Coordinates of C-alpha atoms (C1' of nucleotides) in Angstrom, one line a residue:
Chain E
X1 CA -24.2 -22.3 23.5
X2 CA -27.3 -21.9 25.9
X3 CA -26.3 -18.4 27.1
X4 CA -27.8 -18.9 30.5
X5 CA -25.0 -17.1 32.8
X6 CA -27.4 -15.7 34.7
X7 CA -31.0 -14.5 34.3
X8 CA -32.1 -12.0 31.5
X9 CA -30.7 -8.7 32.4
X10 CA -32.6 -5.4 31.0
X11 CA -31.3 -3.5 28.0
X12 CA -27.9 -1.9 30.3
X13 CA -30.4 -2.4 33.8
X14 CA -29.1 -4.3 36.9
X15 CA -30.1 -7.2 37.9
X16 CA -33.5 -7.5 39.7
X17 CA -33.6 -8.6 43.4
X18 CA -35.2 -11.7 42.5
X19 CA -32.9 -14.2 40.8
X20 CA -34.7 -17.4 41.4
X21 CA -36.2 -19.1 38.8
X22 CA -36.5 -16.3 35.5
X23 CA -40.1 -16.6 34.7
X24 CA -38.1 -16.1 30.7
X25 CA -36.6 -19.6 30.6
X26 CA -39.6 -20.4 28.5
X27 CA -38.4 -18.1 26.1
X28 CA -35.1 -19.6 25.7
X29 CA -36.9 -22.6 23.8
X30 CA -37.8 -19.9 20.7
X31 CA -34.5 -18.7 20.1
X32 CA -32.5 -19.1 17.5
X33 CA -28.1 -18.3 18.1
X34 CA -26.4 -16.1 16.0
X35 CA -23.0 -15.3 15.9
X36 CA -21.5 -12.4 14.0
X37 CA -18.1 -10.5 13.3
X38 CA -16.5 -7.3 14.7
X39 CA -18.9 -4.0 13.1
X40 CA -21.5 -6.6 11.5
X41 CA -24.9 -5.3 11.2
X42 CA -27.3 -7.3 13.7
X43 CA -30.3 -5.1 12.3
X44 CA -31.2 -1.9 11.0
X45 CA -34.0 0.8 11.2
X46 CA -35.5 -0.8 8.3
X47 CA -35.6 -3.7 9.4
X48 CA -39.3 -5.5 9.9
X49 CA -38.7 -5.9 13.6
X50 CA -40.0 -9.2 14.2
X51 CA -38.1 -10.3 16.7
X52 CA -36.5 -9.5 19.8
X53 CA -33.0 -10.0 20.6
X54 CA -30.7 -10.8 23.8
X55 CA -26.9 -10.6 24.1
X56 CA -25.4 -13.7 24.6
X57 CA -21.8 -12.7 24.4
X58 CA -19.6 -10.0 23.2
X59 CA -20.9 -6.3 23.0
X60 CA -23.2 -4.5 20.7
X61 CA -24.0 -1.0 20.1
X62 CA -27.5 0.6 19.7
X63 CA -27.0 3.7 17.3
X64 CA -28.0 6.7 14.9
X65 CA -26.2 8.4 12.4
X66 CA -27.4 11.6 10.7
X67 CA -26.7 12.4 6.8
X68 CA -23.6 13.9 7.4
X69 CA -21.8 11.2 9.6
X70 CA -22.4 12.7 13.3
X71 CA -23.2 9.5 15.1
X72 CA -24.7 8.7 18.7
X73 CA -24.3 5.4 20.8
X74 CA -27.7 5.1 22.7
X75 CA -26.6 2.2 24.4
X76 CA -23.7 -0.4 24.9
X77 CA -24.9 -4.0 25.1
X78 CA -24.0 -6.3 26.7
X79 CA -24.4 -10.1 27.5
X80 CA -27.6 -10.7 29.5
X81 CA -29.7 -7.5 27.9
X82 CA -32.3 -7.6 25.5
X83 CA -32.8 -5.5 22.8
X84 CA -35.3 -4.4 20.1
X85 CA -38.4 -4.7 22.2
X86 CA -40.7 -2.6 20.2
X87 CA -44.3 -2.8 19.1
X88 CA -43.7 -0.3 15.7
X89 CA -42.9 -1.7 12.6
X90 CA -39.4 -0.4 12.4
X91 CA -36.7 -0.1 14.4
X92 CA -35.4 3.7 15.3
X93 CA -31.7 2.4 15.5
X94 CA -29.2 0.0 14.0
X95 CA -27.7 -2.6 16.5
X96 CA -24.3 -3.8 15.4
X97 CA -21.5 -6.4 16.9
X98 CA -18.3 -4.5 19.0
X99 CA -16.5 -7.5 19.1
X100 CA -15.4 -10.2 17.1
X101 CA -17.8 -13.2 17.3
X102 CA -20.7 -11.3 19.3
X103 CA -23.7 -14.1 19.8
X104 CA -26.7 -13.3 19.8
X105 CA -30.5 -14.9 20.6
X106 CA -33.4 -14.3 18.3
X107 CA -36.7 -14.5 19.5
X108 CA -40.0 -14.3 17.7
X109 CA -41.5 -11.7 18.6
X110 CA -45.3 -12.6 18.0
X111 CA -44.3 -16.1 20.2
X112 CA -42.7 -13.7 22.9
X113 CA -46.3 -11.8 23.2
X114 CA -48.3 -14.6 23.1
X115 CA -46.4 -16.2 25.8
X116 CA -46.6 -12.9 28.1
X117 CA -49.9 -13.2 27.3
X118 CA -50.6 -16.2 28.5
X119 CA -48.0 -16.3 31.4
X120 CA -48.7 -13.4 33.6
X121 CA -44.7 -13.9 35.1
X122 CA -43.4 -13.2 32.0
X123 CA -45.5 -10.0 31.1
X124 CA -44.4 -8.9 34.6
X125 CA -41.1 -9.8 34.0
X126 CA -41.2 -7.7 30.8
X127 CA -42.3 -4.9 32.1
X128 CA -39.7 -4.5 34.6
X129 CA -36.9 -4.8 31.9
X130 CA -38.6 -2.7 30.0
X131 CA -38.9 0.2 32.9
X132 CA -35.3 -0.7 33.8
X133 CA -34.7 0.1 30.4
X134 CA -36.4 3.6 30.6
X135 CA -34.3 4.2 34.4
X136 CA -31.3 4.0 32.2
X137 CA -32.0 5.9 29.3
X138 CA -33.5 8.7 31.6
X139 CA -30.2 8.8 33.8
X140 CA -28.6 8.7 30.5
X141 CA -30.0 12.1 29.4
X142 CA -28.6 13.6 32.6
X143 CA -24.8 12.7 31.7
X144 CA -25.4 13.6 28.2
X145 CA -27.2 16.9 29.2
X146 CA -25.6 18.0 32.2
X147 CA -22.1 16.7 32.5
X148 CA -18.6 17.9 31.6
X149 CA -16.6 16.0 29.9
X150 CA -14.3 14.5 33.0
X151 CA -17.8 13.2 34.8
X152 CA -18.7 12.1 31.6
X153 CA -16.1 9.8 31.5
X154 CA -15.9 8.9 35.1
X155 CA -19.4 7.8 34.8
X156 CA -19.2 5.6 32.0
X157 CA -15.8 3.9 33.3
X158 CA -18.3 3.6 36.9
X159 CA -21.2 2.2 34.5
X160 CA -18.9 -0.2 32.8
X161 CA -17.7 -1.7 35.5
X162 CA -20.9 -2.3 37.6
X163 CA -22.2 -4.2 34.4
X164 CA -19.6 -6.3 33.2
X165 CA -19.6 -9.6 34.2
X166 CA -16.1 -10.5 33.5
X167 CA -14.5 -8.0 36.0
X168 CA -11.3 -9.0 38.1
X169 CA -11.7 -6.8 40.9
X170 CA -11.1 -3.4 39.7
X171 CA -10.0 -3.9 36.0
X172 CA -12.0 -3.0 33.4
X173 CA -11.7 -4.2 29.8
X174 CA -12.4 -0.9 27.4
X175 CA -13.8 -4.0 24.3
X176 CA -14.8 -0.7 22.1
X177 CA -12.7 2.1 20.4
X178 CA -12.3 5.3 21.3
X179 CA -14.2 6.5 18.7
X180 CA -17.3 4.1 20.6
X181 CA -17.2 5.8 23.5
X182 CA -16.9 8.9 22.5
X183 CA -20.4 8.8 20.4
X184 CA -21.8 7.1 23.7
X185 CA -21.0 10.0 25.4
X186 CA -21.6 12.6 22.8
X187 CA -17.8 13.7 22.9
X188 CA -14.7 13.8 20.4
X189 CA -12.6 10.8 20.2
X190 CA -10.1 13.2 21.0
X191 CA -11.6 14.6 24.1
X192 CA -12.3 10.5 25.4
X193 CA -8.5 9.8 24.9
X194 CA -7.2 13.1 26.6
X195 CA -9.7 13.2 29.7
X196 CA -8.5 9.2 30.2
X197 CA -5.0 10.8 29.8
X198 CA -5.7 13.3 32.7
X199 CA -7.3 10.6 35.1
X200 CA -5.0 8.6 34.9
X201 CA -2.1 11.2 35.6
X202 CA -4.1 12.5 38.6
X203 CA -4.5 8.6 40.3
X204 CA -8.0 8.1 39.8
X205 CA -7.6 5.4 37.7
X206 CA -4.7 3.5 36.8
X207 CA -4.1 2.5 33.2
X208 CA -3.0 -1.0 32.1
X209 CA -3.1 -0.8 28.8
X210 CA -5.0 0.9 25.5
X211 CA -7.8 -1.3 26.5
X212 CA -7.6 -2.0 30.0
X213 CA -7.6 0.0 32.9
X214 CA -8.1 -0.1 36.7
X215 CA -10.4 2.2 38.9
X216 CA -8.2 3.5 42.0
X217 CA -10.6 6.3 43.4
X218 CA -14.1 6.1 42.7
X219 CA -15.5 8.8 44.2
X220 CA -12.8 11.2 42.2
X221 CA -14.6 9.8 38.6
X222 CA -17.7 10.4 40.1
X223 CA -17.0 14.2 41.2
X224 CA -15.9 14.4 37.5
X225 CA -11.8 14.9 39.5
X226 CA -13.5 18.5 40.3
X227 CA -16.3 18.6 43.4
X228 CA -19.7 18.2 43.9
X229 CA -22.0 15.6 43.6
X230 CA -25.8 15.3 42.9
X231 CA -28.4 16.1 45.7
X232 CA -31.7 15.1 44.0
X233 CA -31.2 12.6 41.4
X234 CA -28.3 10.7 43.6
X235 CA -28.9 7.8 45.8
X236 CA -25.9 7.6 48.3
X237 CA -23.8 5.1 48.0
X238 CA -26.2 2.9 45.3
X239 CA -24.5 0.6 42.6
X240 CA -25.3 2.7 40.0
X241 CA -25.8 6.2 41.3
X242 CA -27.2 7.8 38.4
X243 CA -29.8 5.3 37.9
Chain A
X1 CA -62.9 15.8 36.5
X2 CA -62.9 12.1 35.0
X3 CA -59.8 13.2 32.3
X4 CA -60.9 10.5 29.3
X5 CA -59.9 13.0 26.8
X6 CA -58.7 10.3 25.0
X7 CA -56.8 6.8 25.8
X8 CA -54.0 6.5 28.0
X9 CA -50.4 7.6 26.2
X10 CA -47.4 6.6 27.1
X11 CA -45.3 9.1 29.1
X12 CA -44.5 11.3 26.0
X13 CA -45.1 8.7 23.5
X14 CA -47.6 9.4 20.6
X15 CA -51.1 7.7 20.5
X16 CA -51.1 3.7 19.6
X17 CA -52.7 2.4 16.7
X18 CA -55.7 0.8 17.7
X19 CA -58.1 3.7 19.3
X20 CA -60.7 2.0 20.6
X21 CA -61.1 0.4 24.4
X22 CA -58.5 1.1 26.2
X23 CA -58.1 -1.9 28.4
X24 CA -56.6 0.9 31.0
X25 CA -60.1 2.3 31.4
X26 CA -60.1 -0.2 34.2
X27 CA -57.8 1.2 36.2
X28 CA -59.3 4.7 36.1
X29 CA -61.8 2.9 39.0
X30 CA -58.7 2.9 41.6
X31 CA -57.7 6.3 40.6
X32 CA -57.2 9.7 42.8
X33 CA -56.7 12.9 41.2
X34 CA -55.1 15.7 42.9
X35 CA -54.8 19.2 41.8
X36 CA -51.2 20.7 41.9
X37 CA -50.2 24.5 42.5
X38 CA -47.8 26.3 39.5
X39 CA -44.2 24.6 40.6
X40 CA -45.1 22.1 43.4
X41 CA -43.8 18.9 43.6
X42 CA -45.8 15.9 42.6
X43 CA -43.3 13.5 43.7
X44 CA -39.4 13.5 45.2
X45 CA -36.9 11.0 44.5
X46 CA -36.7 10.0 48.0
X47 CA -40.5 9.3 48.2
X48 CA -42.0 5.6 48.8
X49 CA -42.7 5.3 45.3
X50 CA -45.6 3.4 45.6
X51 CA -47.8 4.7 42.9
X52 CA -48.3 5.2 39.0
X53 CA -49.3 8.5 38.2
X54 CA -50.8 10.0 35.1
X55 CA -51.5 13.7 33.7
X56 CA -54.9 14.7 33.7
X57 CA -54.5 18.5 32.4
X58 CA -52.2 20.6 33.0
X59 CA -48.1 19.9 32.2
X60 CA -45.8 18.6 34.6
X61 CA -41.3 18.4 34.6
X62 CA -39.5 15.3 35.7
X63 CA -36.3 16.7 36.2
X64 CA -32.7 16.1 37.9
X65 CA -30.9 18.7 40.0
X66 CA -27.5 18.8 41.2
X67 CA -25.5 20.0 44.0
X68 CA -24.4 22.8 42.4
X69 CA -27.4 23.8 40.8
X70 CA -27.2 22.2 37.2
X71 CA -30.5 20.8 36.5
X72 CA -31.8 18.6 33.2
X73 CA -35.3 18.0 32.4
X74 CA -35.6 14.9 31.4
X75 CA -39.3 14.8 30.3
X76 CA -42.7 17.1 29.6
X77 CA -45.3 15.6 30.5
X78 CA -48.4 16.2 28.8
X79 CA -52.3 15.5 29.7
X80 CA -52.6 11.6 29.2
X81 CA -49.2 10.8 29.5
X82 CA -48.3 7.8 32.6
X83 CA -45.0 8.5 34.6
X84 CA -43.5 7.4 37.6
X85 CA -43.2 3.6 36.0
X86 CA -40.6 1.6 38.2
X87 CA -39.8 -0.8 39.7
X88 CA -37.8 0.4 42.3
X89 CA -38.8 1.7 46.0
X90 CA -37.4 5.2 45.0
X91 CA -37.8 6.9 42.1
X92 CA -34.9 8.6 40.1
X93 CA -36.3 12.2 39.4
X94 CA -38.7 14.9 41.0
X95 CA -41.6 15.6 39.2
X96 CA -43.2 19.2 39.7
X97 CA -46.3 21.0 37.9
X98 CA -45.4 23.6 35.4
X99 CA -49.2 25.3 35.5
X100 CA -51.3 25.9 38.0
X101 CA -53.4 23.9 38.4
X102 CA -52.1 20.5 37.4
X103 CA -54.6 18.0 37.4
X104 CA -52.4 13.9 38.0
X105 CA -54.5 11.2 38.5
X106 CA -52.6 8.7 41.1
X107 CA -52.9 4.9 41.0
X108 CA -51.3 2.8 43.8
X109 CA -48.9 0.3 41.8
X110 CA -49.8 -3.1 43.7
X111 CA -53.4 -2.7 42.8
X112 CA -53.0 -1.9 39.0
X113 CA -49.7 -4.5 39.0
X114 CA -52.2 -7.0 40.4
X115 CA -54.6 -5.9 37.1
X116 CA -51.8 -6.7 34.8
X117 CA -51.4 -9.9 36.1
X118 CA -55.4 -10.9 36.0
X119 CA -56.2 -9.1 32.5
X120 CA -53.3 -9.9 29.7
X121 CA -54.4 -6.5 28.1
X122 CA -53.7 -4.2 30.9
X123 CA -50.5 -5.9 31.0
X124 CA -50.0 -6.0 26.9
X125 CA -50.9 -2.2 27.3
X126 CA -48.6 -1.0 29.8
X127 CA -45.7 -2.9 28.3
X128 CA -46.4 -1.4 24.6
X129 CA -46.7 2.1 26.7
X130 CA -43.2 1.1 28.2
X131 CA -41.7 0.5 24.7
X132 CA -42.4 3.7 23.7
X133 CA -41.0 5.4 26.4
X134 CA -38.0 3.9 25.6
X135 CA -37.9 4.6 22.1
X136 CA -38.6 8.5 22.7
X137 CA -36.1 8.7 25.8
X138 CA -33.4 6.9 23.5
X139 CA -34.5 9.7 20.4
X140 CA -33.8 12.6 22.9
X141 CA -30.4 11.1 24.0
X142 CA -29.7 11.5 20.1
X143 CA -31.2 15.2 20.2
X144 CA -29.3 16.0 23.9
X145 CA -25.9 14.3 22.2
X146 CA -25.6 15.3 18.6
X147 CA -27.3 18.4 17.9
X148 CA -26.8 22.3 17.9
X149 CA -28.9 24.4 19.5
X150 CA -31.2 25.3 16.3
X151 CA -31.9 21.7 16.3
X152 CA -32.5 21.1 19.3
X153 CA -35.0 24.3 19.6
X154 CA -36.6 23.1 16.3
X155 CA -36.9 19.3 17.4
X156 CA -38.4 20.6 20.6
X157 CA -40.7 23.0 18.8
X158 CA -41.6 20.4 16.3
X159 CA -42.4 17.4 19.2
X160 CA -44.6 20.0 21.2
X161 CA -46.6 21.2 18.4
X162 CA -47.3 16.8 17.3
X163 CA -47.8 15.8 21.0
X164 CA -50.1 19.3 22.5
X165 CA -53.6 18.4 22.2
X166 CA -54.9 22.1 22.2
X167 CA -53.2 23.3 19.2
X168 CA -54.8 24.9 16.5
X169 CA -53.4 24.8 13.1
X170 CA -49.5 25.0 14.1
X171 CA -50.0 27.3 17.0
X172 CA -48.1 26.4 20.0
X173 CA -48.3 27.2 22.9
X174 CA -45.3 27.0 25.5
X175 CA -46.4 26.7 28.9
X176 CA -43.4 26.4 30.4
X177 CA -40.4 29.3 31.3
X178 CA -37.6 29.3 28.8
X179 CA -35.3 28.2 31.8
X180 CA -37.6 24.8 31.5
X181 CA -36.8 24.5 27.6
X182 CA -33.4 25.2 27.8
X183 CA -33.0 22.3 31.0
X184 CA -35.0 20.2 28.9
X185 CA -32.7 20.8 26.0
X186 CA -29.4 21.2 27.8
X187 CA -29.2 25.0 26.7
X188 CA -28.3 28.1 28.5
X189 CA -32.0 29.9 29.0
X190 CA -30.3 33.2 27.0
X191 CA -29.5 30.5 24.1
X192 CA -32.9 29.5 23.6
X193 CA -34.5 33.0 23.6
X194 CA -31.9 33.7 21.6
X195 CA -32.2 30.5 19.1
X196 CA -36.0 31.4 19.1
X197 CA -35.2 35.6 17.9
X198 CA -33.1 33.4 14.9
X199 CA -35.9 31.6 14.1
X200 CA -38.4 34.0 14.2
X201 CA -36.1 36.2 12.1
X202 CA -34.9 33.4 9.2
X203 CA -38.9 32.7 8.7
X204 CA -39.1 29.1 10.1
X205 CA -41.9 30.2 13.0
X206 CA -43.5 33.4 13.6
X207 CA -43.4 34.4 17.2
X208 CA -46.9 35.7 18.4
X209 CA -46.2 36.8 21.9
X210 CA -43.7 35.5 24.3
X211 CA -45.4 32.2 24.7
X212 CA -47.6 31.8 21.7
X213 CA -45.8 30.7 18.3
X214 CA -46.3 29.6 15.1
X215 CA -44.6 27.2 12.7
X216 CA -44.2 28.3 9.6
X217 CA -41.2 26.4 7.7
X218 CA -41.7 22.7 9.7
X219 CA -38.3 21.8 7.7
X220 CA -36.0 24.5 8.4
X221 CA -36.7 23.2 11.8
X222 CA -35.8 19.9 11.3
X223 CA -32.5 20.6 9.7
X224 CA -31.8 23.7 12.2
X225 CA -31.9 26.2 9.8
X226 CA -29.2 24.6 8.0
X227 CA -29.0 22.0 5.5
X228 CA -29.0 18.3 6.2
X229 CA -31.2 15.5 7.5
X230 CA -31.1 12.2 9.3
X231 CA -30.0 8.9 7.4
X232 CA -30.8 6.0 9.7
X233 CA -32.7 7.2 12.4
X234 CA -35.4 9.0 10.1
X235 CA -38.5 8.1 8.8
X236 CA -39.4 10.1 5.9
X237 CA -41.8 12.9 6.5
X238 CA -43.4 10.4 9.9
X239 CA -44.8 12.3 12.8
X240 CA -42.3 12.1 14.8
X241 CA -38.8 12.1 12.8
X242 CA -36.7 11.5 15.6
X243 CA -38.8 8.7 17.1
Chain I
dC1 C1' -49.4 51.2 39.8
dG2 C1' -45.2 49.1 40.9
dC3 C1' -42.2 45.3 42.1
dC4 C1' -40.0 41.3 40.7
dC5 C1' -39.3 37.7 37.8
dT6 C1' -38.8 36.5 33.0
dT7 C1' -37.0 37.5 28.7
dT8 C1' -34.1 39.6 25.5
dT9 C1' -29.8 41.3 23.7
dG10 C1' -24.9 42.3 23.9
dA11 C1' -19.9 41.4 25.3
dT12 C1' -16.6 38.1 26.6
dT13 C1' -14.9 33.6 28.0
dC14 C1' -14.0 28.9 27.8
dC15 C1' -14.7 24.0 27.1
dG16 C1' -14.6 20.9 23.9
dG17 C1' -14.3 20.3 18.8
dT18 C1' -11.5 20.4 14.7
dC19 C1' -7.3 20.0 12.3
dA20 C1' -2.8 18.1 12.2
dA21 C1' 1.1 15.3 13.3
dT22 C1' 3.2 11.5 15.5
dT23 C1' 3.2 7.2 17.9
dC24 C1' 1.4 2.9 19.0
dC25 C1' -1.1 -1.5 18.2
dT26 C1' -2.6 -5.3 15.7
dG27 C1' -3.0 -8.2 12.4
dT28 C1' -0.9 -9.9 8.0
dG29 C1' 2.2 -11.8 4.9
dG30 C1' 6.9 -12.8 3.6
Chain W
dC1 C1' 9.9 -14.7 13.6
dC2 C1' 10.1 -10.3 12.0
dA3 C1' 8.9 -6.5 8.8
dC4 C1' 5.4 -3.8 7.3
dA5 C1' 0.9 -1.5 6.6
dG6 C1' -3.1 0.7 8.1
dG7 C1' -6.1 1.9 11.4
dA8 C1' -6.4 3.4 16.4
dA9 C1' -4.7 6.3 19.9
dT10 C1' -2.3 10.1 21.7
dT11 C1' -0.8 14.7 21.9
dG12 C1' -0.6 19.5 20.5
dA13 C1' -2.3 24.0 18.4
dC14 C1' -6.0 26.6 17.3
dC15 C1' -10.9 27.6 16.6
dG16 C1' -15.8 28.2 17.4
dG17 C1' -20.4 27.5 19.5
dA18 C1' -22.6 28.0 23.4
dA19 C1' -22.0 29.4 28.4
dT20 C1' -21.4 33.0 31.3
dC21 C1' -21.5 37.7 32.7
dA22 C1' -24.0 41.9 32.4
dA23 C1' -27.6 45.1 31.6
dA24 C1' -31.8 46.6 29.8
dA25 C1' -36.6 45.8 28.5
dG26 C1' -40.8 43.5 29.1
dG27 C1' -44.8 41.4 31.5
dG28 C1' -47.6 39.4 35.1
dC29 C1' -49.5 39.5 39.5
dG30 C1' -49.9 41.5 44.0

DNA sequence: CGCCCTTTTGATTCCGGTCAATTCCTGTGG
DNA sequence: CCACAGGAATTGACCGGAATCAAAAGGGCG
């Protein structure tokens, strides 16, 4: 398993416009392959946090939980990003495995830093995963803060399928619960199932199955089914229009 | 006005470890500084984005606004924090001075790009400065997500008072309009004067006038008045609990 | 001094959460 | 292969916290 489908993709960013030669093939020669079972702890807040990690396959989720079991997704992930790029001691999060037999890359995180150190490309190269990385999370505050629960959905349906790889034209493969994507949206497992419920009944999306579904109208997720759209933090017609 | 109160933060992230020579200092030579009226905009979405920008004095919002007038703040930025970090030709968000005043220091983004890639540290630098963006962008989307209103008007008290440089004992002092504090915490403004009259009243702070305060029980804030605390995404009594 | 914006406080509404009850998968073992 | 068990998903009824609507009080700047 050498994982190289395609060049190192930030934590949940888009590709970059240069694809050509990723100056992070040298890393691939420090990792070590893990594989690891469906909810399997890939590391936790107290963890040392010597290392940073990349999705090879499957799906992971970056989250918190509080003392008395309310619990936020900060961040699907998903083959191609890497994760746990910190310079602190501990991790604020725990990372665990979606889906059965979730591989994941290891690297060394001293090694990593002494290679951007010496390789300018790489350092570079880090830096733009790493401000890709803040884009997201940024945008991210927005649909948390701002958003009902309709656009919330439509958003993350409109995320899901820009990143995954293994899309067949519109259909999108839901690989989490319910209960997943409601804490990635700060919602009720309820509300996620009822709001899918009500786009699909009013044609903007079409669904397959429990876990499989089909975007018809993409500009009626993105309205939220209701209206309006964003004027200054929207970009036309761009892949990922809350980036 | 040179603005070397200190080393270069991240945008919002608390100081690094190791104090002494900034290796940024070097890019201070290529900077402007401009001086920015009470609510003027520093920067539009739509602009070239060809600069990095950092806060001299003064406070600035980076915020999102939609069509039909929602808007979320998605950051404060305080005097030495770096924003405007990307990659991209556009930038996501507006930014816009909340005093008058506003003192940013701009720094064109090939020139100091071209530093990274000639002096390891600059680079080393701006990629730890990165990391912790992401880490406190990825703590609010926990605070924006899972928490009530006395939470999130505690967490926001208790992040100002740790990252304000002119504070004396735990006297804050909040620059901005309560309509910024509730857009930065997702709140209705009348839910955040009121959350503050709760406070005041239950004892946690002591509210000197409308934009002076005090903090008086630091962990009835954390837990919102309530009861509880955070399990995996604390860190003891650290300075930053949510970080 | 006075206007206007900001803040506070109160009354009411409503979206989404919570509680509850089926139904539906999925995986397991006979 | 089919029956069964247990969690996941759906759907409904009701509730509650924060938003909205409204109005009065306060404060800053001309």
């Amino acid at each position: 398993m050498k994982g190289n489908e395609g060049p190192v993709r930030a934590a949940n960013g888009d590709c970059p416009s240069q694809l050509v030669s990723d100056p992070l093939a040298a890393m691939e020669a420090l990792a070590a392959t893990t594989l690891y079972h469906r909810g399997e702890e890939i590391y936790s807040p107290d963890d040392p946090a010597e290392h940073w990690y990349r999705v090879v396959s499957g799906m992971a989720r970056k989250c918190a939980v509080t003392a008395d079991g309310r619990r936020q997704i900060v961040d699907f992930l998903l083959p191609g990003d890497l994760f746990g790029l910190i310079v602190r001691h501990e991790h604020q999060f725990a990372v665990e495995a979606v889906v059965e037999g979730t591989a994941i890359a290891r690297y060394p995180r001293r090694r990593i830093e002494m290679l951007a150190g010496s390789d300018p490309r790489v350092g570079r190269r880090i830096r733009e995963i790493a401000f890709e990385a803040i884009a997201r999370s940024q945008a991210r505050m927005v649909i948390l803060g701002r958003m009902t629960a309709q656009e919330k959905v439509g958003a993350f349906l409109i995320e899901l399928a820009e990143r995954s790889r293994e899309r067949l034209a519109d259909g999108i493969v839901l690989a989490m619960s319910r209960y997943d994507i409601a804490d990635y949206l700060a919602l009720a497992a309820e509300t996620v199932s009822r709001t899918l419920s009500e786009l699909g009944q009013s044609g903007a999306i079409r669904l397959e199955d429990t876990h499989r579904l089909r975007i018809v109208d993409r500009d009626a997720l993105e309205e939220g089914g209701g209206e309006q759209g964003w004027r200054q933090a929207t970009f036309g017609r761009r892949a990922q229009p809350w980036l």
